[in-house]
Amino acid sequence: METEEKEEEILFEIAVTSSFKKDKKKIANSPSKIEKLLSLIDILQFKGVEGIPSYMKPHQLTGQYTGCLECHIESDLLLIWIQNEDEKVIYLMRLGTHSELFGKIKR
């Protein structure tokens, strides 16, 4: 009896901005963060935002990042991206902490 293994199809191409590249360099010496980031990028490439687990809190952004999506890789490590359904491209925009990405919180 033959078993056909169905390989997952890549749904989205991944493109990165120069800001994302700079942000990624900041975590280059943290293998666990890099591993989590690469796992998330795999999810995005194969399933888009719909594949992200709810504990990572994927959601739309407003303000300066209107049109972008964001999720938590760790409690204070966030990924911001644009998912273009028409072009089937995900643009990785930024990576960083809340304060790096959104500025200091005023109290």
GROMACS .gro file of C-alpha atoms in nm:
model
  107
    1MET     CA    1   0.000   0.000   0.000
    2GLU     CA    2   0.147   0.334  -0.106
    3THR     CA    3   0.133   0.632   0.119
    4GLU     CA    4   0.156   0.974  -0.035
    5GLU     CA    5   0.319   1.233   0.181
    6LYS     CA    6   0.179   1.570   0.102
    7GLU     CA    7   0.441   1.842   0.132
    8GLU     CA    8   0.320   2.175   0.260
    9GLU     CA    9   0.312   2.440  -0.007
   10ILE     CA   10   0.475   2.775   0.051
   11LEU     CA   11   0.194   3.030   0.044
   12PHE     CA   12   0.395   3.346   0.095
   13GLU     CA   13   0.732   3.470  -0.019
   14ILE     CA   14   0.929   3.641   0.258
   15ALA     CA   15   1.085   3.985   0.203
   16VAL     CA   16   1.279   4.181   0.463
   17THR     CA   17   1.334   4.553   0.511
   18SER     CA   18   1.667   4.710   0.601
   19SER     CA   19   1.514   4.806   0.940
   20PHE     CA   20   1.431   4.442   1.007
   21LYS     CA   21   1.786   4.336   0.915
   22LYS     CA   22   1.929   4.589   1.164
   23ASP     CA   23   1.682   4.477   1.430
   24LYS     CA   24   1.773   4.111   1.375
   25LYS     CA   25   2.142   4.186   1.430
   26LYS     CA   26   2.055   4.300   1.784
   27ILE     CA   27   1.942   3.947   1.875
   28ALA     CA   28   2.210   3.763   1.676
   29ASN     CA   29   2.388   3.652   1.995
   30SER     CA   30   2.073   3.495   2.139
   31PRO     CA   31   2.025   3.152   1.978
   32SER     CA   32   1.691   3.091   2.151
   33LYS     CA   33   1.545   3.417   2.017
   34ILE     CA   34   1.677   3.346   1.667
   35GLU     CA   35   1.529   2.995   1.679
   36LYS     CA   36   1.187   3.130   1.785
   37LEU     CA   37   1.201   3.396   1.513
   38LEU     CA   38   1.286   3.139   1.244
   39SER     CA   39   1.001   2.913   1.360
   40LEU     CA   40   0.761   3.206   1.336
   41ILE     CA   41   0.887   3.294   0.987
   42ASP     CA   42   0.824   2.931   0.882
   43ILE     CA   43   0.466   2.958   1.008
   44LEU     CA   44   0.416   3.284   0.820
   45GLN     CA   45   0.563   3.143   0.498
   46PHE     CA   46   0.341   2.834   0.500
   47LYS     CA   47   0.021   2.958   0.665
   48GLY     CA   48   0.033   3.337   0.703
   49VAL     CA   49  -0.117   3.508   1.007
   50GLU     CA   50  -0.384   3.238   1.033
   51GLY     CA   51  -0.118   2.985   1.136
   52ILE     CA   52   0.014   3.184   1.433
   53PRO     CA   53  -0.086   3.035   1.769
   54SER     CA   54  -0.317   3.254   1.980
   55TYR     CA   55  -0.067   3.269   2.269
   56MET     CA   56   0.154   3.482   2.040
   57LYS     CA   57  -0.129   3.738   2.026
   58PRO     CA   58  -0.131   3.816   1.653
   59HIS     CA   59  -0.323   4.135   1.577
   60GLN     CA   60  -0.358   4.438   1.348
   61LEU     CA   61  -0.180   4.758   1.445
   62THR     CA   62  -0.293   5.120   1.426
   63GLY     CA   63  -0.110   5.453   1.440
   64GLN     CA   64   0.232   5.465   1.275
   65TYR     CA   65   0.200   5.094   1.189
   66THR     CA   66  -0.151   5.103   1.038
   67GLY     CA   67  -0.186   4.815   0.792
   68CYS     CA   68   0.075   4.606   0.972
   69LEU     CA   69   0.037   4.295   1.184
   70GLU     CA   70   0.223   4.220   1.506
   71CYS     CA   71   0.277   3.924   1.736
   72HIS     CA   72   0.484   3.831   2.040
   73ILE     CA   73   0.781   3.602   1.988
   74GLU     CA   74   0.850   3.641   2.361
   75SER     CA   75   0.673   3.861   2.616
   76ASP     CA   76   0.881   4.163   2.511
   77LEU     CA   77   1.008   4.062   2.167
   78LEU     CA   78   0.771   4.154   1.886
   79LEU     CA   79   0.761   4.103   1.511
   80ILE     CA   80   0.586   4.355   1.286
   81TRP     CA   81   0.503   4.257   0.929
   82ILE     CA   82   0.276   4.329   0.632
   83GLN     CA   83   0.092   4.038   0.472
   84ASN     CA   84   0.008   4.114   0.109
   85GLU     CA   85  -0.257   3.863   0.004
   86ASP     CA   86  -0.263   3.975  -0.362
   87GLU     CA   87   0.112   3.943  -0.417
   88LYS     CA   88   0.148   3.652  -0.171
   89VAL     CA   89   0.439   3.829  -0.001
   90ILE     CA   90   0.507   3.889   0.368
   91TYR     CA   91   0.724   4.191   0.436
   92LEU     CA   92   0.912   4.163   0.767
   93MET     CA   93   0.922   4.524   0.884
   94ARG     CA   94   1.055   4.543   1.240
   95LEU     CA   95   1.170   4.326   1.530
   96GLY     CA   96   1.221   4.449   1.885
   97THR     CA   97   1.085   4.531   2.227
   98HIS     CA   98   0.776   4.741   2.294
   99SER     CA   99   0.988   5.045   2.380
  100GLU     CA  100   1.212   5.004   2.073
  101LEU     CA  101   0.915   4.978   1.838
  102PHE     CA  102   0.658   5.206   1.997
  103GLY     CA  103   0.866   5.445   2.211
  104LYS     CA  104   0.865   5.500   2.583
  105ILE     CA  105   0.536   5.454   2.767
  106LYS     CA  106   0.427   5.779   2.934
  107ARG     CA  107   0.300   5.743   3.289
   0.00000   0.00000   0.00000
